[in-house]
Each structure stands twice: as structure tokens, then as C-alpha cells.
């Protein structure tokens, strides 16, 4: 499919999306998705694909394609609180993503923050009612995890491709003065997944 956007990265540029957004998510509420929105949603969807829906709740806040707060906790409201605590200032106007359906308790917390987009596997009726109170806020129900096998980049008038970066480390080797505890190892595994999605520019 081809979708002409209102403009590209800047208002004087023309933007076009080639693909099938309807296969990835249902847009439940909010304004038209812009070029920059799609870039941020892609970053959010790639990050959350690292975490299964049946894993413990994960919440992440994305700003300009990079994570400014992320946490995995026992409950979704706890994950949200911890993610927001990572950098509450940068979270303003960001893109939110989680591996769990949004419930009423989490929606009430999220609703206190100004954000542009929330991507989640689903929303309870009560959560939708709360979050739809802001007209322009974009709510996306993700249908399936993003499964990108090849990454494309436009360089030097041509196309550069590579396999997507899948998985985590292949070998755990202790190099410190004392072995890592189970909690430290778990935190490092989590951090390694997150760092894989950070971009320098």
C-alpha cells in the first residue's frame, strides 16, 4: 500500500509511506500519523518486540527514537512508574509502548502526562475512555509483534541492507573480581537488550 503523508520530516518535504500499517496496528484514536510519528512508532515496536506479551510487564518511553525510560516490573502500573522515573522531563511529548494491554489503573497514571502516541497490545474499555479525553493523542492497538528481518538504509544514492540484530549475547563470561549475582545478571541481560536499540544520532 501507499500512503501519502501530510508532509515529511519538515513541513516543506513530501512524505510517503509504502507498506501496510493495518497489518501491524489498529488506530483507535487521535490525529493523523506523521512522518516523524511513524519513525518513532517503528523504534517503539522494534524495542517492545524483544519482550513477549506473556513476560512480566514492560513499559518504555521513547523520545526521538531513543529510550528515555524503561522498566520491567510485576505489574503494569509499577512498570509505568519506574519507566517515568527514568527521565520524567524527557518523557513529556514522547511515545509510550508496552507489552501488556492497558488497564484502568495504568491509564489513570498515564493520563497525567502529555504524550503523543501509546502503542499497546490492547486497551480495556475503561482505559480507552480515560485516554480518549485528549483529542490529538494517538492510541494504537498492536496486532502482532514487529518482525523485521532486513534493515534498509539510504546512503550514497543507493540502498544499504543488513540482517536485523536479533537475540542477545551468545556467551556469558565472568571477568570481574567476584561473580555477578542472579539479580545483577538479570539486570544486565535486560540492559543489553535495551542498549541494542539505542542510536547515536
Coordinates of C-alpha atoms in Angstrom, one line a residue:
X1 CA 0.0 0.0 0.0
X2 CA 1.0 3.6 -0.5
X3 CA 0.0 6.3 2.0
X4 CA 0.8 10.0 1.2
X5 CA 1.6 11.9 4.4
X6 CA 0.7 15.5 5.0
X7 CA 4.4 16.3 4.8
X8 CA 7.8 14.7 5.5
X9 CA 10.3 15.2 8.3
X10 CA 9.8 19.0 7.8
X11 CA 6.7 20.8 6.5
X12 CA 8.4 21.7 3.2
X13 CA 9.1 18.0 2.4
X14 CA 6.7 15.5 0.9
X15 CA 6.4 12.2 2.8
X16 CA 5.0 8.9 1.5
X17 CA 4.8 5.5 3.4
X18 CA 4.9 2.3 1.4
X19 CA 3.7 -0.6 3.4
X20 CA 0.7 -2.0 5.4
X21 CA 0.2 -0.3 8.7
X22 CA -3.2 -2.0 9.1
X23 CA -1.4 -5.3 9.5
X24 CA 0.6 -4.0 12.4
X25 CA -1.8 -2.0 14.5
X26 CA -5.4 -0.6 14.7
X27 CA -5.5 3.2 15.2
X28 CA -8.2 3.7 17.8
X29 CA -7.9 7.4 18.5
X30 CA -6.1 10.6 17.6
X31 CA -4.7 12.7 14.8
X32 CA -3.2 11.5 11.6
X33 CA 0.2 9.8 11.9
X34 CA 3.0 12.0 10.6
X35 CA 6.4 11.0 9.1
X36 CA 8.2 11.6 12.5
X37 CA 5.4 9.7 14.3
X38 CA 6.0 6.6 12.1
X39 CA 9.7 6.8 12.7
X40 CA 9.1 6.8 16.5
X41 CA 6.5 4.1 16.4
X42 CA 8.9 1.9 14.4
X43 CA 11.5 2.4 17.1
X44 CA 8.9 1.6 19.8
X45 CA 7.7 -1.5 18.1
X46 CA 11.2 -2.8 17.5
X47 CA 12.1 -2.4 21.1
X48 CA 8.9 -4.0 22.6
X49 CA 9.4 -7.0 20.2
X50 CA 12.2 -8.0 22.5
X51 CA 9.7 -8.8 25.2
X52 CA 6.9 -11.4 24.9
X53 CA 3.4 -10.5 25.8
X54 CA 3.4 -13.2 28.5
X55 CA 6.6 -11.9 30.1
X56 CA 6.4 -9.5 33.1
X57 CA 5.1 -6.1 32.2
X58 CA 7.5 -3.8 30.4
X59 CA 6.9 -0.1 29.8
X60 CA 9.1 2.2 27.7
X61 CA 9.1 5.9 26.9
X62 CA 10.7 6.8 23.5
X63 CA 11.9 10.3 22.6
X64 CA 13.4 10.9 19.1
X65 CA 13.7 7.1 18.6
X66 CA 15.7 6.5 21.8
X67 CA 14.5 5.2 25.1
X68 CA 14.5 7.8 27.9
X69 CA 12.9 5.5 30.4
X70 CA 12.1 1.7 30.5
X71 CA 11.3 -0.8 33.3
X72 CA 10.1 -4.3 33.8
X73 CA 8.0 -4.9 37.0
X74 CA 5.5 -7.3 38.5
X75 CA 2.5 -5.1 37.5
X76 CA 1.8 -2.6 34.7
X77 CA 1.3 0.4 36.9
X78 CA 4.6 -0.3 38.6
X79 CA 6.4 -0.6 35.3
X80 CA 4.9 2.7 34.2
X81 CA 6.0 4.5 37.4
X82 CA 9.6 3.1 37.1
X83 CA 9.9 4.0 33.4
X84 CA 8.7 7.5 34.0
X85 CA 11.1 7.9 36.9
X86 CA 14.0 7.2 34.4
X87 CA 13.6 10.7 32.9
X88 CA 10.3 12.4 33.7
X89 CA 11.4 15.6 31.8
X90 CA 12.2 13.9 28.5
X91 CA 9.1 11.8 28.8
X92 CA 7.0 14.9 28.0
X93 CA 5.7 14.6 24.5
X94 CA 7.1 11.1 24.0
X95 CA 6.0 7.8 22.5
X96 CA 4.9 5.2 25.0
X97 CA 5.0 1.4 24.4
X98 CA 4.2 -1.7 26.5
X99 CA 3.8 -5.4 26.1
X100 CA 0.6 -5.5 28.0
X101 CA -3.0 -4.4 27.5
X102 CA -3.6 -1.0 29.2
X103 CA -6.0 -1.3 32.2
X104 CA -7.8 1.5 34.1
X105 CA -5.3 1.9 36.8
X106 CA -2.4 2.4 34.4
X107 CA -4.5 4.7 32.1
X108 CA -5.2 7.0 35.0
X109 CA -1.5 7.3 35.7
X110 CA -0.5 7.8 32.0
X111 CA -3.2 10.4 31.5
X112 CA -1.4 12.8 33.8
X113 CA 1.4 13.1 31.2
X114 CA 1.3 14.8 27.9
X115 CA 2.4 12.2 25.3
X116 CA 1.9 11.9 21.6
X117 CA 1.4 8.1 21.0
X118 CA 0.7 5.0 23.0
X119 CA 1.3 1.6 21.4
X120 CA -0.1 -1.4 23.3
X121 CA -1.5 -4.9 22.6
X122 CA -4.9 -3.7 23.7
X123 CA -6.9 -1.4 25.9
X124 CA -9.7 -2.0 28.4
X125 CA -13.0 -0.1 27.8
X126 CA -12.3 2.0 30.9
X127 CA -8.7 2.7 29.8
X128 CA -9.9 3.9 26.4
X129 CA -12.5 6.2 27.9
X130 CA -9.8 7.8 30.1
X131 CA -7.2 8.1 27.4
X132 CA -9.5 9.4 24.6
X133 CA -10.2 12.6 26.6
X134 CA -7.3 14.3 24.7
X135 CA -8.4 14.8 21.0
X136 CA -5.0 14.6 19.3
X137 CA -3.4 11.8 21.4
X138 CA -2.7 8.7 19.2
X139 CA -3.7 5.3 20.6
X140 CA -2.6 2.3 18.6
X141 CA -3.6 -1.3 19.4
X142 CA -0.7 -3.5 18.1
X143 CA -2.0 -6.7 16.3
X144 CA 1.3 -8.6 16.2
X145 CA 5.0 -8.1 17.1
X146 CA 7.1 -6.4 14.6
X147 CA 9.3 -9.0 12.8
X148 CA 11.8 -7.1 10.7
X149 CA 14.3 -9.5 9.1
X150 CA 16.2 -6.9 6.9
X151 CA 17.1 -3.3 7.7
X152 CA 17.4 -0.8 4.9
X153 CA 19.3 2.5 4.8
X154 CA 19.5 5.1 2.0
X155 CA 23.2 6.0 1.5
X156 CA 25.2 7.5 -1.4
X157 CA 22.3 7.4 -3.8
X158 CA 21.8 3.6 -3.1
X159 CA 20.4 1.2 -0.6
X160 CA 22.4 -0.4 2.2
X161 CA 20.9 -3.5 3.8
X162 CA 21.8 -5.8 6.7
X163 CA 20.2 -8.5 8.8
X164 CA 18.3 -7.2 11.8
X165 CA 20.1 -7.5 15.1
X166 CA 18.3 -10.5 16.7
X167 CA 18.8 -12.1 20.1
X168 CA 21.1 -11.2 23.0
X169 CA 24.6 -12.3 23.9
X170 CA 25.8 -15.7 22.8
X171 CA 28.2 -16.3 25.8
X172 CA 28.3 -15.2 29.4
X173 CA 31.8 -14.8 30.7
X174 CA 32.6 -13.6 34.2
X175 CA 35.5 -11.2 34.2
X176 CA 35.0 -9.3 37.5
X177 CA 36.6 -9.8 40.8
X178 CA 33.5 -11.6 42.0
X179 CA 30.7 -13.4 40.1
X180 CA 27.6 -11.4 39.3
X181 CA 24.5 -12.2 41.4
X182 CA 21.4 -13.5 39.8
X183 CA 19.8 -10.1 40.1
X184 CA 22.8 -8.3 38.6
X185 CA 22.9 -10.8 35.7
X186 CA 19.1 -10.3 35.1
X187 CA 19.6 -6.5 35.0
X188 CA 22.5 -6.8 32.6
X189 CA 20.6 -9.1 30.2
X190 CA 17.7 -6.5 30.3
X191 CA 20.1 -3.6 29.7
X192 CA 21.8 -5.4 26.8
X193 CA 18.5 -5.7 25.0
X194 CA 17.7 -2.1 25.6
X195 CA 21.1 -0.8 24.5
X196 CA 20.8 -2.7 21.2
X197 CA 18.1 -0.2 20.3
X198 CA 19.9 3.0 21.2
X199 CA 21.0 5.2 18.4
X200 CA 23.9 7.7 18.5
X201 CA 22.1 10.2 16.1

